[in-house]
């Protein structure tokens, strides 16, 4: 049975993980940075050395390609993103690219060309920032809005014209597959080798402003204050109490408040304004809508202060391709790997890709469920299982079509 070459694969993975790594702090490899460009050049060299035909599009996505045996056949595309969050780990994104290179190389070495062309992609700027999340894959799929300001684009040496020229042709591709760490605890806790996502959660973010009145913190009686911080705290306490009750009945969404600020922000001043970002995630968009309405009703019922709720981000949930899910299941079974269908609670390049071409994902366990942290890790045996599942899936699909 054909397998990846473990020593080579893990050595290359460790080498890539050194680029941008800051001891004690984690990864420093944002898109378009010097460390990012160095990492992309390393991948570019691996692809060239493996005999791939390579190219870099206008926004910085790197592609490596092997032609197939059948003239005019559509391509398989495999990969993930190369950039990393500040202080993040070595596994997020990078694993999927290197696995794509190794799997493609092994198939070529031992079997020769597949019937279909096989491409590996290292997408840029998945992790957010001024360009927004999944930027590289959105550019490739034509999903970058014309509303993105030109000054932001030009600061990265980009333009709407460059983005448009980076758009891929849907008719050229048969499927997209992305191997990724789970970034959650399910597989790790259950000792399951392979997760097969059925869908990717939608993400909705609201900016919440609570407006009161600034005043002297020593002379204003407590009962007369219009304290924005206090009102926001009571609102959130009520909200999270409701969330806990709701999730005991239906565990169908998650929420987070990860940003909170006060104005004017002085110890002797009653806060005039409290602002925070509420994030909601679910596999069902209608659940997010209902939950958001509940929060809005709490906001409107808030005493003493006025509140507003502004939509910032709205990414619909995505269903992954059922035929690819079945192919990944068959591949895991053939290899004897334990596996489970699970949702993806994080966004991935697979999300915009699913609007472009049939898309599937393969998850491997994250130790203790930790990700976006310097402590992020996946056991070498699980990395190998994931890569071999990807390999077997490609063989399965190439034989079926």
Short mmCIF file of C-alpha atoms in Angstrom, two decimals:
data_model
loop_
_atom_site.label_atom_id
_atom_site.label_comp_id
_atom_site.label_asym_id
_atom_site.label_seq_id
_atom_site.Cartn_x
_atom_site.Cartn_y
_atom_site.Cartn_z
CA UNK A 1 0.00 0.00 0.00
CA UNK A 2 1.40 3.38 -1.04
CA UNK A 3 2.29 5.67 1.88
CA UNK A 4 4.04 8.98 2.40
CA UNK A 5 7.77 8.93 3.12
CA UNK A 6 7.60 9.71 6.83
CA UNK A 7 11.16 10.85 7.47
CA UNK A 8 11.24 13.26 4.55
CA UNK A 9 7.78 14.65 5.27
CA UNK A 10 8.41 15.28 8.98
CA UNK A 11 11.84 16.79 8.29
CA UNK A 12 10.37 19.25 5.80
CA UNK A 13 7.58 20.06 8.24
CA UNK A 14 10.10 20.88 10.98
CA UNK A 15 12.13 23.02 8.56
CA UNK A 16 9.10 25.06 7.54
CA UNK A 17 8.14 25.43 11.21
CA UNK A 18 11.47 27.12 11.94
CA UNK A 19 10.72 29.97 9.52
CA UNK A 20 9.11 32.77 11.51
CA UNK A 21 9.35 30.92 14.83
CA UNK A 22 10.25 33.11 17.83
CA UNK A 23 11.36 31.06 20.87
CA UNK A 24 9.06 31.59 23.82
CA UNK A 25 6.54 33.54 21.74
CA UNK A 26 5.47 31.32 18.87
CA UNK A 27 5.00 31.95 15.19
CA UNK A 28 5.53 35.36 13.60
CA UNK A 29 4.57 34.79 9.96
CA UNK A 30 1.84 37.19 8.85
CA UNK A 31 0.99 37.31 5.16
CA UNK A 32 3.35 39.39 2.99
CA UNK A 33 5.98 39.69 5.74
CA UNK A 34 9.67 38.82 5.29
CA UNK A 35 9.23 35.54 7.17
CA UNK A 36 6.15 34.71 5.08
CA UNK A 37 8.05 35.34 1.85
CA UNK A 38 10.93 33.16 3.10
CA UNK A 39 8.50 30.34 3.92
CA UNK A 40 6.83 30.62 0.52
CA UNK A 41 10.21 30.49 -1.20
CA UNK A 42 11.02 27.32 0.74
CA UNK A 43 7.80 25.71 -0.50
CA UNK A 44 8.50 27.00 -4.00
CA UNK A 45 11.88 25.25 -3.90
CA UNK A 46 10.31 21.99 -2.69
CA UNK A 47 7.82 22.10 -5.55
CA UNK A 48 10.49 22.84 -8.15
CA UNK A 49 12.76 20.10 -6.80
CA UNK A 50 9.82 17.68 -7.04
CA UNK A 51 9.43 18.51 -10.73
CA UNK A 52 6.21 20.48 -10.38
CA UNK A 53 5.24 23.28 -12.71
CA UNK A 54 4.98 26.31 -10.40
CA UNK A 55 3.45 29.76 -10.46
CA UNK A 56 2.60 32.59 -8.05
CA UNK A 57 -0.54 34.56 -8.85
CA UNK A 58 -1.01 38.30 -8.40
CA UNK A 59 -2.12 38.17 -4.77
CA UNK A 60 0.67 35.79 -3.74
CA UNK A 61 -0.95 32.35 -3.82
CA UNK A 62 1.65 29.70 -4.73
CA UNK A 63 0.71 26.76 -6.97
CA UNK A 64 2.59 23.59 -7.93
CA UNK A 65 1.18 21.25 -10.58
CA UNK A 66 1.66 17.79 -12.02
CA UNK A 67 -0.10 17.12 -15.32
CA UNK A 68 -2.44 14.15 -15.58
CA UNK A 69 -2.53 11.34 -18.13
CA UNK A 70 -5.88 12.33 -19.61
CA UNK A 71 -5.79 15.37 -21.84
CA UNK A 72 -8.36 17.98 -20.84
CA UNK A 73 -9.19 16.36 -17.50
CA UNK A 74 -10.08 18.63 -14.60
CA UNK A 75 -7.56 19.07 -11.78
CA UNK A 76 -7.56 18.06 -8.15
CA UNK A 77 -6.48 20.96 -5.94
CA UNK A 78 -5.09 20.30 -2.46
CA UNK A 79 -3.54 22.68 0.07
CA UNK A 80 -4.17 25.22 2.79
CA UNK A 81 -2.75 28.56 3.99
CA UNK A 82 0.84 29.54 4.78
CA UNK A 83 0.34 32.58 7.03
CA UNK A 84 -0.05 32.28 10.80
CA UNK A 85 -1.65 34.26 13.62
CA UNK A 86 0.75 36.20 15.88
CA UNK A 87 2.04 33.86 18.57
CA UNK A 88 0.47 30.88 16.86
CA UNK A 89 1.81 27.42 16.15
CA UNK A 90 3.59 25.52 13.38
CA UNK A 91 0.69 23.30 12.33
CA UNK A 92 -2.22 25.55 11.39
CA UNK A 93 -2.36 25.68 7.59
CA UNK A 94 1.23 24.64 6.93
CA UNK A 95 0.41 20.97 7.51
CA UNK A 96 -2.07 20.89 4.64
CA UNK A 97 0.37 22.42 2.16
CA UNK A 98 3.31 20.17 2.99
CA UNK A 99 1.07 17.10 3.03
CA UNK A 100 -0.16 18.09 -0.42
CA UNK A 101 3.41 18.31 -1.71
CA UNK A 102 4.46 15.00 -0.14
CA UNK A 103 1.35 13.12 -1.27
CA UNK A 104 1.63 14.43 -4.83
CA UNK A 105 5.34 13.59 -4.92
CA UNK A 106 4.81 10.05 -3.61
CA UNK A 107 2.08 9.31 -6.12
CA UNK A 108 4.35 10.58 -8.90
CA UNK A 109 7.35 8.60 -7.64
CA UNK A 110 5.54 5.27 -7.26
CA UNK A 111 2.53 5.38 -9.59
CA UNK A 112 3.35 7.99 -12.19
CA UNK A 113 0.76 10.59 -13.18
CA UNK A 114 -2.83 10.31 -12.07
CA UNK A 115 -5.53 10.47 -14.71
CA UNK A 116 -6.27 13.98 -13.49
CA UNK A 117 -3.80 16.83 -13.03
CA UNK A 118 -2.85 17.36 -9.39
CA UNK A 119 -2.20 20.85 -8.01
CA UNK A 120 -0.99 21.98 -4.59
CA UNK A 121 -1.76 25.50 -3.35
CA UNK A 122 -0.36 27.63 -0.55
CA UNK A 123 -3.02 30.28 -0.04
CA UNK A 124 -2.07 33.67 1.37
CA UNK A 125 -3.69 35.78 4.10
CA UNK A 126 -6.19 33.29 5.50
CA UNK A 127 -5.81 34.56 9.05
CA UNK A 128 -7.51 37.92 8.68
CA UNK A 129 -6.14 41.43 9.11
CA UNK A 130 -6.85 44.50 6.98
CA UNK A 131 -7.66 42.36 3.93
CA UNK A 132 -10.14 40.17 5.81
CA UNK A 133 -9.92 36.43 6.45
CA UNK A 134 -9.41 33.82 3.70
CA UNK A 135 -8.23 36.58 1.38
CA UNK A 136 -6.11 34.41 -0.92
CA UNK A 137 -8.79 31.78 -1.47
CA UNK A 138 -11.47 34.46 -1.86
CA UNK A 139 -9.36 36.13 -4.54
CA UNK A 140 -8.96 32.77 -6.30
CA UNK A 141 -12.71 32.13 -6.19
CA UNK A 142 -13.78 35.67 -7.12
CA UNK A 143 -15.29 36.46 -3.72
CA UNK A 144 -13.30 39.57 -2.79
CA UNK A 145 -15.69 42.50 -2.61
CA UNK A 146 -15.10 45.58 -4.75
CA UNK A 147 -15.84 47.54 -1.57
CA UNK A 148 -12.36 46.85 -0.13
CA UNK A 149 -10.75 50.33 -0.08
CA UNK A 150 -8.00 50.97 -2.61
CA UNK A 151 -5.69 52.42 0.04
CA UNK A 152 -5.77 49.14 1.97
CA UNK A 153 -5.05 47.14 -1.17
CA UNK A 154 -2.26 49.46 -2.29
CA UNK A 155 -0.54 49.14 1.10
CA UNK A 156 0.02 45.48 0.17
CA UNK A 157 0.94 46.24 -3.42
CA UNK A 158 -2.46 45.05 -4.62
CA UNK A 159 -5.37 46.41 -6.64
CA UNK A 160 -8.79 45.21 -7.70
CA UNK A 161 -7.37 44.58 -11.17
CA UNK A 162 -4.64 42.34 -9.74
CA UNK A 163 -7.22 40.46 -7.67
CA UNK A 164 -9.41 39.90 -10.70
CA UNK A 165 -6.46 38.49 -12.67
CA UNK A 166 -5.79 36.05 -9.81
CA UNK A 167 -9.21 34.48 -10.17
CA UNK A 168 -9.18 30.78 -11.01
CA UNK A 169 -11.36 29.09 -13.60
CA UNK A 170 -14.04 26.96 -12.03
CA UNK A 171 -14.25 24.70 -15.05
CA UNK A 172 -10.60 23.68 -14.59
CA UNK A 173 -11.11 21.97 -11.22
CA UNK A 174 -12.75 18.74 -10.12
CA UNK A 175 -12.38 19.04 -6.33
CA UNK A 176 -10.54 20.81 -3.51
CA UNK A 177 -9.22 18.88 -0.50
CA UNK A 178 -7.75 20.45 2.63
CA UNK A 179 -5.93 18.58 5.39
CA UNK A 180 -5.96 20.61 8.61
CA UNK A 181 -5.57 20.28 12.35
CA UNK A 182 -8.94 20.18 14.10
CA UNK A 183 -8.16 23.17 16.37
CA UNK A 184 -10.55 21.70 18.93
CA UNK A 185 -10.62 18.84 21.46
CA UNK A 186 -13.07 16.31 19.99
CA UNK A 187 -10.65 13.99 18.16
CA UNK A 188 -8.00 14.23 20.88
CA UNK A 189 -10.37 13.41 23.73
CA UNK A 190 -11.95 10.51 21.87
CA UNK A 191 -8.63 9.16 20.56
CA UNK A 192 -9.85 9.29 16.96
CA UNK A 193 -7.28 9.55 14.18
CA UNK A 194 -9.30 11.27 11.46
CA UNK A 195 -12.11 13.81 11.58
CA UNK A 196 -14.27 14.32 8.50
CA UNK A 197 -16.02 17.71 8.58
CA UNK A 198 -19.57 17.79 7.27
CA UNK A 199 -19.72 21.57 7.22
CA UNK A 200 -18.06 24.81 8.30
CA UNK A 201 -19.80 27.13 10.71
CA UNK A 202 -21.07 30.51 9.67
CA UNK A 203 -19.52 33.47 11.49
CA UNK A 204 -21.43 36.63 12.37
CA UNK A 205 -19.95 39.55 14.31
CA UNK A 206 -21.72 42.58 15.74
CA UNK A 207 -20.22 45.76 17.18
CA UNK A 208 -22.15 46.65 20.31
CA UNK A 209 -22.06 50.19 21.74
CA UNK A 210 -23.52 51.03 25.14
CA UNK A 211 -23.85 54.79 25.65
CA UNK A 212 -24.26 56.43 29.05
CA UNK A 213 -22.89 59.67 30.51
CA UNK A 214 -19.36 60.44 31.69
CA UNK A 215 -19.18 61.92 35.18
CA UNK A 216 -16.99 62.25 38.24
CA UNK A 217 -16.51 58.84 39.86
CA UNK A 218 -16.14 60.31 43.34
CA UNK A 219 -18.95 62.85 43.50
CA UNK A 220 -21.73 61.28 41.42
CA UNK A 221 -24.11 59.21 43.60
CA UNK A 222 -24.21 55.57 42.53
CA UNK A 223 -27.97 55.60 42.00
CA UNK A 224 -27.73 58.59 39.65
CA UNK A 225 -25.06 57.25 37.36
CA UNK A 226 -25.56 56.31 33.73
CA UNK A 227 -22.59 53.96 33.82
CA UNK A 228 -21.97 52.33 30.43
CA UNK A 229 -19.61 49.73 31.89
CA UNK A 230 -22.11 48.64 34.53
CA UNK A 231 -24.92 48.42 31.97
CA UNK A 232 -22.73 46.40 29.61
CA UNK A 233 -21.72 44.05 32.43
CA UNK A 234 -25.32 43.44 33.47
CA UNK A 235 -26.30 42.91 29.83
CA UNK A 236 -23.56 40.33 29.29
CA UNK A 237 -24.34 38.57 32.57
CA UNK A 238 -27.96 38.22 31.47
CA UNK A 239 -26.87 37.12 28.01
CA UNK A 240 -24.47 34.39 29.09
CA UNK A 241 -26.98 33.08 31.62
CA UNK A 242 -29.46 32.71 28.76
CA UNK A 243 -26.77 31.11 26.56
CA UNK A 244 -26.00 28.46 29.17
CA UNK A 245 -29.70 27.60 29.52
CA UNK A 246 -30.18 27.47 25.74
CA UNK A 247 -27.16 25.22 25.17
CA UNK A 248 -28.44 22.72 27.72
CA UNK A 249 -31.50 22.33 25.48
CA UNK A 250 -29.87 22.70 22.03
CA UNK A 251 -26.10 22.66 21.61
CA UNK A 252 -26.19 24.30 18.20
CA UNK A 253 -24.09 27.48 18.44
CA UNK A 254 -21.20 29.14 20.24
CA UNK A 255 -20.61 32.79 21.09
CA UNK A 256 -17.75 34.96 22.22
CA UNK A 257 -16.91 38.47 23.38
CA UNK A 258 -13.21 38.85 22.69
CA UNK A 259 -12.91 42.62 22.41
CA UNK A 260 -14.10 45.10 25.07
CA UNK A 261 -13.22 48.78 25.49
CA UNK A 262 -14.30 51.75 27.62
CA UNK A 263 -14.39 55.47 26.83
CA UNK A 264 -12.93 57.76 28.02
CA UNK A 265 -11.10 55.14 30.06
CA UNK A 266 -9.95 56.83 33.25
CA UNK A 267 -10.01 55.48 36.81
CA UNK A 268 -11.85 58.56 38.23
CA UNK A 269 -14.39 58.76 35.38
CA UNK A 270 -17.75 57.03 35.12
CA UNK A 271 -17.55 55.39 31.66
CA UNK A 272 -19.54 57.18 28.99
CA UNK A 273 -19.30 54.38 26.46
CA UNK A 274 -18.66 50.64 26.48
CA UNK A 275 -17.99 48.87 23.20
CA UNK A 276 -17.51 45.19 22.46
CA UNK A 277 -17.71 42.69 19.63
CA UNK A 278 -20.17 39.82 19.87
CA UNK A 279 -19.36 36.81 17.70
CA UNK A 280 -21.84 34.03 16.90
CA UNK A 281 -21.04 30.74 15.14
CA UNK A 282 -23.30 27.91 14.00
CA UNK A 283 -23.69 25.36 11.23
CA UNK A 284 -27.19 26.72 10.72
CA UNK A 285 -27.62 30.35 9.68
CA UNK A 286 -31.18 30.46 11.00
CA UNK A 287 -29.88 29.65 14.49
CA UNK A 288 -27.55 32.65 14.36
CA UNK A 289 -30.47 34.85 13.28
CA UNK A 290 -32.65 33.70 16.18
CA UNK A 291 -29.88 34.05 18.74
CA UNK A 292 -29.00 37.54 17.49
CA UNK A 293 -32.65 38.59 17.86
CA UNK A 294 -32.59 37.45 21.48
CA UNK A 295 -29.48 39.51 22.17
CA UNK A 296 -31.06 42.53 20.48
CA UNK A 297 -34.15 42.22 22.69
CA UNK A 298 -31.92 42.19 25.80
CA UNK A 299 -30.12 45.25 24.47
CA UNK A 300 -33.38 47.14 23.94
CA UNK A 301 -34.59 46.28 27.46
CA UNK A 302 -31.43 47.63 29.10
CA UNK A 303 -32.17 50.39 31.66
CA UNK A 304 -30.37 53.75 32.05
CA UNK A 305 -28.16 53.49 28.93
CA UNK A 306 -28.81 53.31 25.20
CA UNK A 307 -27.44 50.50 23.08
CA UNK A 308 -26.76 49.93 19.38
CA UNK A 309 -25.93 46.78 17.42
CA UNK A 310 -24.08 47.05 14.10
CA UNK A 311 -23.40 44.10 11.79
CA UNK A 312 -19.67 43.84 11.03
CA UNK A 313 -19.14 40.38 9.52
CA UNK A 314 -21.59 37.88 8.06
CA UNK A 315 -20.19 34.65 6.64
CA UNK A 316 -22.84 32.00 5.95
CA UNK A 317 -22.36 28.40 7.03
CA UNK A 318 -21.03 26.02 4.38
CA UNK A 319 -21.94 22.41 3.66
CA UNK A 320 -19.07 20.30 2.41
CA UNK A 321 -19.50 17.95 -0.54
CA UNK A 322 -21.18 14.66 0.36
CA UNK A 323 -19.39 12.67 -2.33
CA UNK A 324 -16.03 13.86 -1.02
CA UNK A 325 -17.08 13.09 2.55
CA UNK A 326 -17.87 9.54 1.42
CA UNK A 327 -14.55 9.25 -0.42
CA UNK A 328 -12.64 10.36 2.69
CA UNK A 329 -14.59 7.85 4.81
CA UNK A 330 -13.70 5.06 2.38
CA UNK A 331 -10.04 6.15 2.41
CA UNK A 332 -9.87 6.12 6.22
CA UNK A 333 -11.53 2.68 6.29
CA UNK A 334 -9.08 1.28 3.73
CA UNK A 335 -6.17 2.53 5.82
CA UNK A 336 -7.66 1.20 9.04
CA UNK A 337 -7.84 4.61 10.72
CA UNK A 338 -10.51 5.43 13.28
CA UNK A 339 -12.65 8.30 12.01
CA UNK A 340 -15.70 10.39 12.82
CA UNK A 341 -17.92 12.93 11.11
CA UNK A 342 -17.65 16.28 12.91
CA UNK A 343 -18.45 19.96 12.26
CA UNK A 344 -15.74 22.54 11.75
CA UNK A 345 -16.05 25.32 14.31
CA UNK A 346 -13.35 27.39 12.62
CA UNK A 347 -13.32 29.01 9.21
CA UNK A 348 -10.92 27.70 6.57
CA UNK A 349 -9.99 28.30 2.94
CA UNK A 350 -12.35 25.40 2.28
CA UNK A 351 -15.22 27.78 3.03
CA UNK A 352 -14.86 30.06 -0.04
CA UNK A 353 -13.62 27.09 -2.06
CA UNK A 354 -16.91 25.27 -1.39
CA UNK A 355 -18.69 27.99 -3.38
CA UNK A 356 -16.33 27.36 -6.28
CA UNK A 357 -15.82 23.60 -6.56
CA UNK A 358 -16.78 20.42 -4.62
CA UNK A 359 -14.79 20.65 -1.39
CA UNK A 360 -13.81 18.26 1.39
CA UNK A 361 -11.67 18.46 4.52
CA UNK A 362 -9.65 16.03 6.63
CA UNK A 363 -8.96 16.83 10.29
CA UNK A 364 -6.24 15.42 12.52
CA UNK A 365 -6.23 15.75 16.33
CA UNK A 366 -4.95 18.85 18.10
CA UNK A 367 -3.23 17.85 21.34
CA UNK A 368 -5.43 19.05 24.25
CA UNK A 369 -7.50 20.90 21.63
CA UNK A 370 -5.02 23.81 21.60
CA UNK A 371 -4.54 26.02 18.53
CA UNK A 372 -3.68 29.65 17.71
CA UNK A 373 -1.06 29.25 20.43
CA UNK A 374 2.65 28.47 20.59
CA UNK A 375 1.57 25.29 22.41
CA UNK A 376 -0.31 24.08 19.32
CA UNK A 377 0.74 20.52 18.44
CA UNK A 378 -0.29 17.32 16.69
CA UNK A 379 1.42 13.98 17.25
CA UNK A 380 3.68 12.81 14.38
CA UNK A 381 1.67 9.58 14.03
CA UNK A 382 -1.50 11.63 13.51
CA UNK A 383 0.20 13.85 10.96
CA UNK A 384 1.17 10.74 9.01
CA UNK A 385 -2.35 9.30 9.30
CA UNK A 386 -3.78 12.52 7.91
CA UNK A 387 -1.36 12.61 4.99
CA UNK A 388 -2.00 8.96 4.12
CA UNK A 389 -5.76 9.56 4.28
CA UNK A 390 -5.32 12.44 1.84
CA UNK A 391 -3.23 10.20 -0.41
CA UNK A 392 -5.80 7.39 -0.37
CA UNK A 393 -8.65 9.85 -0.99
CA UNK A 394 -6.95 11.15 -4.13
CA UNK A 395 -6.40 7.61 -5.40
CA UNK A 396 -10.04 6.79 -4.65
CA UNK A 397 -11.34 9.85 -6.49
CA UNK A 398 -9.01 9.43 -9.46
CA UNK A 399 -10.17 5.86 -9.91
CA UNK A 400 -13.87 6.70 -9.64
CA UNK A 401 -14.28 9.62 -11.99
#
